[in-house]
Short mmCIF file of N, CA and C in Angstrom, two decimals:
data_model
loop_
_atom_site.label_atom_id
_atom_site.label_comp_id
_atom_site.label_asym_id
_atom_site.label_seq_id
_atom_site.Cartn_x
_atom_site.Cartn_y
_atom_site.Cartn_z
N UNK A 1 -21.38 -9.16 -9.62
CA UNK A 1 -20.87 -8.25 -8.61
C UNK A 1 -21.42 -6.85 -8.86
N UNK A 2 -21.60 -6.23 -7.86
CA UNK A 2 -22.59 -4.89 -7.80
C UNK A 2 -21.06 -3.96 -8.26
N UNK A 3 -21.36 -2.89 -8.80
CA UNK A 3 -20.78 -1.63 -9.13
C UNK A 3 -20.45 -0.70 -8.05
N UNK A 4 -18.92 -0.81 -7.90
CA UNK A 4 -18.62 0.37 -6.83
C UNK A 4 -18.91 1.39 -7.09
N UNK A 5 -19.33 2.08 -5.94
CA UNK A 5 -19.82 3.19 -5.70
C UNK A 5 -18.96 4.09 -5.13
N UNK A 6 -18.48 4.67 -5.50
CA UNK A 6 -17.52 5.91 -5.31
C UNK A 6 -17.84 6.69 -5.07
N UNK A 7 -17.30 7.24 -3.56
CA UNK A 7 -17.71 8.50 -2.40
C UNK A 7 -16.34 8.97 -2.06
N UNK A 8 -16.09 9.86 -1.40
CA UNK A 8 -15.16 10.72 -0.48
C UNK A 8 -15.34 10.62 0.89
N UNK A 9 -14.69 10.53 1.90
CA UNK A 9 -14.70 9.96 3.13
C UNK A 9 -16.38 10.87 3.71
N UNK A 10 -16.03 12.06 3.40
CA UNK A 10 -17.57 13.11 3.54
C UNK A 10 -18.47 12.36 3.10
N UNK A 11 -18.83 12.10 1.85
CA UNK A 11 -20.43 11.36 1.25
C UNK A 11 -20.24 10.18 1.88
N UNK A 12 -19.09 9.56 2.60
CA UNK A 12 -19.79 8.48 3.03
C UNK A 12 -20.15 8.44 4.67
N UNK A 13 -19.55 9.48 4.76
CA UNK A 13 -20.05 9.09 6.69
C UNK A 13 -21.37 10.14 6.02
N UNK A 14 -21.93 11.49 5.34
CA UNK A 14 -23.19 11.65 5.11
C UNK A 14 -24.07 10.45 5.07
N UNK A 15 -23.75 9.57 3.97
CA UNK A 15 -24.85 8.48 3.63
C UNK A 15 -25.04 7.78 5.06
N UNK A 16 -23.73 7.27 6.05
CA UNK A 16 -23.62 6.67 7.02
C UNK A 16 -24.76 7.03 8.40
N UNK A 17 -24.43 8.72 8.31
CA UNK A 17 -25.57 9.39 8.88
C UNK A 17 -27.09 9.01 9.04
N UNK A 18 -27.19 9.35 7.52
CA UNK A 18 -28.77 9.56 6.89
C UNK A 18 -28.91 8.00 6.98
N UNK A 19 -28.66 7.25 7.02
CA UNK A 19 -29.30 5.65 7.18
C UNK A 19 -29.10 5.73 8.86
N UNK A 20 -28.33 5.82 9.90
CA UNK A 20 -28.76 5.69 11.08
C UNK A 20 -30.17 6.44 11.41
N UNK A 21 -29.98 7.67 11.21
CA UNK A 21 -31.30 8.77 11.35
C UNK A 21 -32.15 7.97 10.80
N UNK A 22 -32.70 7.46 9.23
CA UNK A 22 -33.75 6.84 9.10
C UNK A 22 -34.34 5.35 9.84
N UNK A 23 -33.17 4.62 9.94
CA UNK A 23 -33.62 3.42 11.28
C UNK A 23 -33.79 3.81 12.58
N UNK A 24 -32.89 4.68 12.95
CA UNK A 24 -33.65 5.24 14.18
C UNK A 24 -34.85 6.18 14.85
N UNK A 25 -34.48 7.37 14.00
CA UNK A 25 -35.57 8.44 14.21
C UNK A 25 -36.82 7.97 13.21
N UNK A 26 -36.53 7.95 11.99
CA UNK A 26 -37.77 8.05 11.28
C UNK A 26 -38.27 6.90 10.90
N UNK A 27 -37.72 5.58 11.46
CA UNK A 27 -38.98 4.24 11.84
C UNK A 27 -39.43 4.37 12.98
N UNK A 28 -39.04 5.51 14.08
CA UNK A 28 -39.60 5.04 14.93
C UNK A 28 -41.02 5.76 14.98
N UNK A 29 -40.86 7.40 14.16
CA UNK A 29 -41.84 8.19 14.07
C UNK A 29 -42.75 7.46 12.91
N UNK A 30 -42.55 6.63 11.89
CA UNK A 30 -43.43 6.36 10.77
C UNK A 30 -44.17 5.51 11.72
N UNK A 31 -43.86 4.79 12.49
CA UNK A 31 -44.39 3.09 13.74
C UNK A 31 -45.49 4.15 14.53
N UNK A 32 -45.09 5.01 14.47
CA UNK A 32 -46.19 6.34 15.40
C UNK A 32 -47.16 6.48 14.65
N UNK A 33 -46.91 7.42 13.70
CA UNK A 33 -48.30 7.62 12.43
C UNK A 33 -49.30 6.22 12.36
N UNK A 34 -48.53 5.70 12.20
CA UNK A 34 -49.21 4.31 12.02
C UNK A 34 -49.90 3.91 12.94
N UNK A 35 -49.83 4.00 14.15
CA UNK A 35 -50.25 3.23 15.45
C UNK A 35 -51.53 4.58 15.70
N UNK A 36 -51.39 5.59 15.42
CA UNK A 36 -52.12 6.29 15.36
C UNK A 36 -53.72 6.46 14.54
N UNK A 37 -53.19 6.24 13.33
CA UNK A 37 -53.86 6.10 12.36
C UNK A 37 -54.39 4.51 12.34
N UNK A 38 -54.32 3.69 12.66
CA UNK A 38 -55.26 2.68 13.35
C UNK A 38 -56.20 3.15 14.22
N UNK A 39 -55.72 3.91 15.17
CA UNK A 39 -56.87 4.11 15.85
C UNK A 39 -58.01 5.03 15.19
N UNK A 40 -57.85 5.53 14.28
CA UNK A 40 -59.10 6.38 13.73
C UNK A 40 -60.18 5.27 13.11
N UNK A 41 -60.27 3.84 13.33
CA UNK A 41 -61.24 3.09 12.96
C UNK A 41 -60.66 2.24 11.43
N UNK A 42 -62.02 1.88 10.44
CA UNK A 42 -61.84 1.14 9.62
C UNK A 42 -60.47 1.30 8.52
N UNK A 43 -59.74 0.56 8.44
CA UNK A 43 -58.38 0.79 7.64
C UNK A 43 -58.43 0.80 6.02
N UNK A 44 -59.33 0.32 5.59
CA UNK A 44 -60.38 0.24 3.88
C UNK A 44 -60.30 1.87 3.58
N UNK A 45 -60.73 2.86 4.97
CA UNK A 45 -60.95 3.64 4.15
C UNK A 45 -60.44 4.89 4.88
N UNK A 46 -58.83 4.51 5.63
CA UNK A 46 -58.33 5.28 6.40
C UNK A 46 -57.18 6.24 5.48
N UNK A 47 -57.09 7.00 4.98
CA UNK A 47 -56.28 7.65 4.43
C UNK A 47 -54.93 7.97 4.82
N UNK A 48 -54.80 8.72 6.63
CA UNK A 48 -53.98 8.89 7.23
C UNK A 48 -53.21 7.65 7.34
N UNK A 49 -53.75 6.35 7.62
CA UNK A 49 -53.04 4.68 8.06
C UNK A 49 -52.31 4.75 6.30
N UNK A 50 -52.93 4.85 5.35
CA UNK A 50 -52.56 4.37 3.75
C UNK A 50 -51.06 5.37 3.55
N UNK A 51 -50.97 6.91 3.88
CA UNK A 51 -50.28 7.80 3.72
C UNK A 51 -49.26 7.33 4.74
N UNK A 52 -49.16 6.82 6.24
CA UNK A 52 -48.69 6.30 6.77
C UNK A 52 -47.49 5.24 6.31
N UNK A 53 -48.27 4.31 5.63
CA UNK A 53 -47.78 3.12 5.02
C UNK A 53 -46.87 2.82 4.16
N UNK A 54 -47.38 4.29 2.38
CA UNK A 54 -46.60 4.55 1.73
C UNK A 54 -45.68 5.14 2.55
N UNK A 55 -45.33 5.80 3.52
CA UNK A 55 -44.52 6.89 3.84
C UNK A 55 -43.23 5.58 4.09
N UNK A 56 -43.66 4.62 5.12
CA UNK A 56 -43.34 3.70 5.34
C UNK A 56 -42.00 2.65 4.01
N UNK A 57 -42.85 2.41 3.28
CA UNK A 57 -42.53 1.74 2.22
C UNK A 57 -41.16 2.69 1.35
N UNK A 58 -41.76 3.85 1.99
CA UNK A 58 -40.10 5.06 0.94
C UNK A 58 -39.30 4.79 2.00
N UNK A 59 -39.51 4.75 2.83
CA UNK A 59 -38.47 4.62 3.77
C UNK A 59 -37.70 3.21 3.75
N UNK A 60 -38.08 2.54 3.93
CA UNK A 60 -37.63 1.26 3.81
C UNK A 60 -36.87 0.75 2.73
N UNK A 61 -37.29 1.37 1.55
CA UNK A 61 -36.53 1.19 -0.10
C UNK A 61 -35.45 2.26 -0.01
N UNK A 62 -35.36 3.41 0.80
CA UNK A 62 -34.24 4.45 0.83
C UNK A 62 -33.26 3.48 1.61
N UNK A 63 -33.44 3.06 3.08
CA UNK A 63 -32.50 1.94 3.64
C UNK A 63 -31.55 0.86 3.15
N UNK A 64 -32.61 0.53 2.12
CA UNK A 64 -32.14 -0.47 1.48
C UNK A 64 -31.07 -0.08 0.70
N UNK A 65 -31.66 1.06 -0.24
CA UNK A 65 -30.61 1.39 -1.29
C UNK A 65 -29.43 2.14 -0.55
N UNK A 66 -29.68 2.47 0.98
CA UNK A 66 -28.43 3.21 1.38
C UNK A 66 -27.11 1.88 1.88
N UNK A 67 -27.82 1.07 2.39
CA UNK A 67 -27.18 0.11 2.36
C UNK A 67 -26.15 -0.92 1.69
N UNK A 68 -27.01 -1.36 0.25
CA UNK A 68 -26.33 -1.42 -0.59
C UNK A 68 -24.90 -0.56 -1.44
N UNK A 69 -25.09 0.63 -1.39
CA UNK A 69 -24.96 1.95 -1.42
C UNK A 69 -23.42 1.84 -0.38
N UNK A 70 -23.59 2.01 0.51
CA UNK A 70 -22.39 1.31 1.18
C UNK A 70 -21.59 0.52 1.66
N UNK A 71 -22.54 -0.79 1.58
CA UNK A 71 -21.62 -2.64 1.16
C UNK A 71 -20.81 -2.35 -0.13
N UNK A 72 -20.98 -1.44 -1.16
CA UNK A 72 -20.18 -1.17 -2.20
C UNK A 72 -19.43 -0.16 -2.51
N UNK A 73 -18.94 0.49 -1.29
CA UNK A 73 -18.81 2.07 -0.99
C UNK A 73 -17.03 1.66 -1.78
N UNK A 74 -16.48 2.80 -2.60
CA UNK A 74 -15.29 2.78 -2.36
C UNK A 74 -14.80 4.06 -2.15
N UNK A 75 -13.98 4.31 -1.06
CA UNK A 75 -13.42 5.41 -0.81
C UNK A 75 -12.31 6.13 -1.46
N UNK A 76 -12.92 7.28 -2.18
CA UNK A 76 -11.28 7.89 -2.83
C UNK A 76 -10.69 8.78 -1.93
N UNK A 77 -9.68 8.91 -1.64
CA UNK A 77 -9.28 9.46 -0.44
C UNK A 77 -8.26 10.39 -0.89
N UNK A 78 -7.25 11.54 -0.28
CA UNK A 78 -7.04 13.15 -0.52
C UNK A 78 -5.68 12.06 -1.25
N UNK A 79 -5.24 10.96 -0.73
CA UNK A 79 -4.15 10.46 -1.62
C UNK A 79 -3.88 9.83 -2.98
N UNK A 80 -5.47 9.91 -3.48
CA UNK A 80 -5.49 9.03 -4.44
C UNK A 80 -4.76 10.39 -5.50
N UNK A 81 -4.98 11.42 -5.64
CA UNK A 81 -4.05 12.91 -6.48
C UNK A 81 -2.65 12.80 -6.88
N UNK A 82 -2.68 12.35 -8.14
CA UNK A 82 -1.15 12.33 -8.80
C UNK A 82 -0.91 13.51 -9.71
N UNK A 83 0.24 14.17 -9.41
CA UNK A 83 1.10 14.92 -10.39
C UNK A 83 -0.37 16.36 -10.63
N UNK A 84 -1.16 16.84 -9.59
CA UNK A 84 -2.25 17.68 -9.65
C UNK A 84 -3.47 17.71 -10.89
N UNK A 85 -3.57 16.40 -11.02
CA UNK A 85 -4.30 16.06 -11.67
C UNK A 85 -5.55 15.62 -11.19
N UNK A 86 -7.11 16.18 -11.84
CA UNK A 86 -8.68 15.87 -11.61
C UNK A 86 -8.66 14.72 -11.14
N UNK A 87 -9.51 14.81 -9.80
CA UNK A 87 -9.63 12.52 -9.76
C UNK A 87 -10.99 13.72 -8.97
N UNK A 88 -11.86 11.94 -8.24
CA UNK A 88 -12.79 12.39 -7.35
C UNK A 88 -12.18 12.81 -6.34
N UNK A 89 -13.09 13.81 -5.87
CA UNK A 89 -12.52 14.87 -4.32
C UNK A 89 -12.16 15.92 -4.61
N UNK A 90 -11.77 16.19 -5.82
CA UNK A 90 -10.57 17.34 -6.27
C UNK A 90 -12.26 18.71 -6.57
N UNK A 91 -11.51 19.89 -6.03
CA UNK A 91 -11.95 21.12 -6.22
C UNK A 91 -11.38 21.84 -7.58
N UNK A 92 -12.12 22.11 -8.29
CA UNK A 92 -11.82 22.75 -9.45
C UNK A 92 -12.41 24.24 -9.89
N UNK A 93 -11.78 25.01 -9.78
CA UNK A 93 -11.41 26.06 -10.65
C UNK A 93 -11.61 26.24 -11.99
N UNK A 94 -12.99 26.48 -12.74
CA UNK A 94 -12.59 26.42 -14.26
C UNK A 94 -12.99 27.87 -14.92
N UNK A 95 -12.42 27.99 -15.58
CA UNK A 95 -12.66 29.49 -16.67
C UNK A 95 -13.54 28.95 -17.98
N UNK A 96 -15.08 29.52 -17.96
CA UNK A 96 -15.70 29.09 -19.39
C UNK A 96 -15.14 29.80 -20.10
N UNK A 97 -14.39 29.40 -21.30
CA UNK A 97 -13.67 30.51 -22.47
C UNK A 97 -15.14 31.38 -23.15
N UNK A 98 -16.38 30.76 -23.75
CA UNK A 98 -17.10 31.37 -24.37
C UNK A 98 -17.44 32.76 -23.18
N UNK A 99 -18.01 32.42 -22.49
CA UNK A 99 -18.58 33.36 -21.23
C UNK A 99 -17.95 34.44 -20.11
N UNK A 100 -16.29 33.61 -20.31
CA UNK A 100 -15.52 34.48 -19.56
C UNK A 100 -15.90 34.63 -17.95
N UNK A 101 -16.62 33.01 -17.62
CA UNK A 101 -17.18 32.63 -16.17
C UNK A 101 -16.23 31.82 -15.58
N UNK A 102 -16.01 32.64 -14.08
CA UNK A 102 -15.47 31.50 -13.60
C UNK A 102 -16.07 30.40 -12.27
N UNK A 103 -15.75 29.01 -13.05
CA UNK A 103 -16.54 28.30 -12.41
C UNK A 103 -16.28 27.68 -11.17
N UNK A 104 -16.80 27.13 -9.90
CA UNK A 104 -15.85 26.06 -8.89
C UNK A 104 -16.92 24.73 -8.53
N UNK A 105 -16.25 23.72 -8.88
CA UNK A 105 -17.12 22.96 -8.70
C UNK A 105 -16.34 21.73 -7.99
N UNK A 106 -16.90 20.69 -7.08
CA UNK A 106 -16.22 19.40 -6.80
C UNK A 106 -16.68 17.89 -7.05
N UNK A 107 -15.54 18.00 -7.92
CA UNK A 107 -15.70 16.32 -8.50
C UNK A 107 -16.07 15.28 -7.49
N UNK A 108 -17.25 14.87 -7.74
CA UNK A 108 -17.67 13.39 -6.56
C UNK A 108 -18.12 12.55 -7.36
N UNK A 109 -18.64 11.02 -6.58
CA UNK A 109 -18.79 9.99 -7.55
C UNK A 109 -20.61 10.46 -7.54
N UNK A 110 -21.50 9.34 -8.20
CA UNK A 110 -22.77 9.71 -8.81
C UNK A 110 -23.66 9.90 -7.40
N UNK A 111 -23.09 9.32 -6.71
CA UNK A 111 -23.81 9.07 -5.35
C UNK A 111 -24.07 10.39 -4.44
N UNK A 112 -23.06 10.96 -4.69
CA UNK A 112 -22.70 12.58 -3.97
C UNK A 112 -23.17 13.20 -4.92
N UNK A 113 -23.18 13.35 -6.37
CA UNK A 113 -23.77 14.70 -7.22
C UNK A 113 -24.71 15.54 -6.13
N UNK A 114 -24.56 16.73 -6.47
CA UNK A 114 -25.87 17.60 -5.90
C UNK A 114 -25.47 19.15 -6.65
N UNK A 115 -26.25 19.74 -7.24
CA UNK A 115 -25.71 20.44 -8.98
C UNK A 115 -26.40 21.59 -7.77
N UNK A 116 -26.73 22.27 -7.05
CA UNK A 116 -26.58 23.06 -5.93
C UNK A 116 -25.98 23.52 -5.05
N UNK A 117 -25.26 22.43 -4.56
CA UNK A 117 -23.43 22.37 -3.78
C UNK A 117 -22.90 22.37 -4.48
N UNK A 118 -22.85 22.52 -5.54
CA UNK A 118 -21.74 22.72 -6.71
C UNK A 118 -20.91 21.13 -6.65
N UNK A 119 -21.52 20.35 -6.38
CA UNK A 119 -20.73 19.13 -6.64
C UNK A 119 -21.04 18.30 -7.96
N UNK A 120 -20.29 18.02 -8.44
CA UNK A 120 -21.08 17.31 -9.89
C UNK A 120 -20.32 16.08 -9.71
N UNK A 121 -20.75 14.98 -10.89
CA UNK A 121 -20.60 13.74 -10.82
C UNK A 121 -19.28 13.86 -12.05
N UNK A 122 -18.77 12.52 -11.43
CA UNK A 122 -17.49 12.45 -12.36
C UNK A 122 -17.93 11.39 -13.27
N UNK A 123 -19.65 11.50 -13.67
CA UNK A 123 -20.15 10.58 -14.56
C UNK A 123 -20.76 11.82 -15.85
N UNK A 124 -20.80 13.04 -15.26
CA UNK A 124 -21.85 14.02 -15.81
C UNK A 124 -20.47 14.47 -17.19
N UNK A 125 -20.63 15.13 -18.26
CA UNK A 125 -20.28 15.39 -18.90
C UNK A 125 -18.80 16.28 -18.67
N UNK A 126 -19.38 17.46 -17.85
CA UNK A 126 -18.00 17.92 -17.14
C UNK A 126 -17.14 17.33 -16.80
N UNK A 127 -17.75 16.93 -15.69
CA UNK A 127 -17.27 15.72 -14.73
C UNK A 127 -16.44 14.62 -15.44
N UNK A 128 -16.72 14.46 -16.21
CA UNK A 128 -16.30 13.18 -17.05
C UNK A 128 -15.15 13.79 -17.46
N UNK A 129 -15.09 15.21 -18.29
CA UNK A 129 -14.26 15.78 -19.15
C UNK A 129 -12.99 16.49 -18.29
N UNK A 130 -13.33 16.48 -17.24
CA UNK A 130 -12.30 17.39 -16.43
C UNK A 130 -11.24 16.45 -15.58
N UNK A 131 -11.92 15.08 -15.76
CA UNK A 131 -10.78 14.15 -15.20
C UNK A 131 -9.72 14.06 -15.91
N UNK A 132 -8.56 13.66 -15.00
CA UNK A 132 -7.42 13.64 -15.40
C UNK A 132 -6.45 14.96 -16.32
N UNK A 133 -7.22 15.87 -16.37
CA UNK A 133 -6.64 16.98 -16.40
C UNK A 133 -6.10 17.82 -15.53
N UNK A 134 -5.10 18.87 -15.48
CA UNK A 134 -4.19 19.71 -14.60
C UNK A 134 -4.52 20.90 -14.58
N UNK A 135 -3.96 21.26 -13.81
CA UNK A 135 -4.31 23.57 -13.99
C UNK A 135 -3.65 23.98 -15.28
N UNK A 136 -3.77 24.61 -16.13
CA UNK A 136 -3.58 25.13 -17.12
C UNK A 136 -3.86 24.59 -18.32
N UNK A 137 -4.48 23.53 -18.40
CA UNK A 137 -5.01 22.51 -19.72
C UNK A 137 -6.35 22.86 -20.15
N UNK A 138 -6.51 23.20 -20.96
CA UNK A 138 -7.69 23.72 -21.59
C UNK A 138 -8.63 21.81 -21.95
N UNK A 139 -9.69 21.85 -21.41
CA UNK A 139 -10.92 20.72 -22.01
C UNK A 139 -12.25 21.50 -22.19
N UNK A 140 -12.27 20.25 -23.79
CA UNK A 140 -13.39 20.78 -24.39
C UNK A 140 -14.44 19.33 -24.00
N UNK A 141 -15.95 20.31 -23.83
CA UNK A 141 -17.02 19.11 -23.33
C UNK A 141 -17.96 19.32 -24.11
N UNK A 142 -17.96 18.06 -24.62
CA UNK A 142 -19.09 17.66 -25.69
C UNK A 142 -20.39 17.71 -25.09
N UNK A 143 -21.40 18.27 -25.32
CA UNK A 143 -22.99 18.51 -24.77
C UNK A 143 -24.24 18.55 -25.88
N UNK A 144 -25.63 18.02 -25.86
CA UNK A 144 -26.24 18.10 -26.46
C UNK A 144 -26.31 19.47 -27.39
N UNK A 145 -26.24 20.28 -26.44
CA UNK A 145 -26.08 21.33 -26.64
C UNK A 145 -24.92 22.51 -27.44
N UNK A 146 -23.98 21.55 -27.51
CA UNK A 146 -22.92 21.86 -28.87
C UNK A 146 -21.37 21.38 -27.96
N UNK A 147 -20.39 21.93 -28.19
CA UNK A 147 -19.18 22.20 -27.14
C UNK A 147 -18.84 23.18 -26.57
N UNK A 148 -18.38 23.33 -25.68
CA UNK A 148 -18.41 23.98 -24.18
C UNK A 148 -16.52 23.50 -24.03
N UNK A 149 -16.26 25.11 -23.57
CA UNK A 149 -14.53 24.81 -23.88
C UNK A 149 -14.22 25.42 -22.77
N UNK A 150 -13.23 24.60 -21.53
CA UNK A 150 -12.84 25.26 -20.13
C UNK A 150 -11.53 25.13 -20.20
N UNK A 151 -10.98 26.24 -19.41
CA UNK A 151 -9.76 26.58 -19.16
C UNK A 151 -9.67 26.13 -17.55
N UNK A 152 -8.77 24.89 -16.93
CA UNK A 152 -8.31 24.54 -15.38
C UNK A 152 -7.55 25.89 -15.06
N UNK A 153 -8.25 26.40 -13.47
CA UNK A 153 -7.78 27.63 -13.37
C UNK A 153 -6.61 26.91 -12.18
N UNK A 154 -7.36 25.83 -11.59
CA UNK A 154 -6.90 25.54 -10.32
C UNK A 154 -6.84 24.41 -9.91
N UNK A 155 -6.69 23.40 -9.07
CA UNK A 155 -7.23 22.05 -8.31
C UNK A 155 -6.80 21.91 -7.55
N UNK A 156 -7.49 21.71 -6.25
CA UNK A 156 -7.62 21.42 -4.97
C UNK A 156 -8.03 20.61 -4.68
N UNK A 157 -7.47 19.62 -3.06
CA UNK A 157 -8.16 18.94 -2.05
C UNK A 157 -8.90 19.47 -1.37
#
């Protein structure tokens, strides 16, 4: 049995999105390049048809994996939050004690990470460390890099 994949109702109508858009819009434009790039003659030594093709082939392996990706989707939803405690979905508030930074980040499963939206994975070290903790509980996160000690300022849906 494949490994659920844990999203928030958001990452999954996103993923839901981005796989219609790629079967619709962008097979229909890669079927273009292609039909195009035939016509420039011999295909041995057509570059545009080859670039075409690969383009093709990412696409088709992104489908796939979005697919799969959501035959195994499990949804954590704003109810799964007991007693204001970290789960996926939850918005967090943290105070770095060394740095005196304060941080906001939202717990999602690996599928949603994006360390730019400030979303991190509840697989990533933080992520990992900040589950099941409350506002005012101090966690310490073990890192290659030594330990890293946060103060919960907050948590939100």
């Amino acid at each position: 049995m494949a490994k659920a994949v844990l999203l928030t109702s958001e990452g999954f109508k996103t993923l839901q999105d981005e796989l219609e858009n790629l079967k619709t819009v962008t097979r229909n434009e890669i079927a273009e390049k292609i039909k195009i790039a035939r016509g420039f003659g011999d295909l041995s030594e057509n570059s545009e048809y080859d670039e075409a093709k690969n383009e093709q082939a990412k696409i088709e392996a992104r489908i796939v994996e979005l697919e799969a990706m959501l035959k195994n989707a499990e949804i954590i939803d704003d109810f799964d939050a007991a007693d204001g405690k970290i789960t996926i979905g939850c918005t967090v508030k943290i105070l770095d004690v060394e740095f005196q930074e304060e941080l906001v980040y939202t717990i999602v499963g690996s599928a949603e990470s994006n360390p730019r939206e400030f979303k991190i994975s509840d697989e990533s070290p933080v992520g990992a460390a900040l589950i099941g903790h409350a506002k005012g509980e101090e966690v310490v996160v073990s890192t290659e890099a030594g330990h890293l000690k946060f103060k919960v300022l907050d948590v939100s849906r």
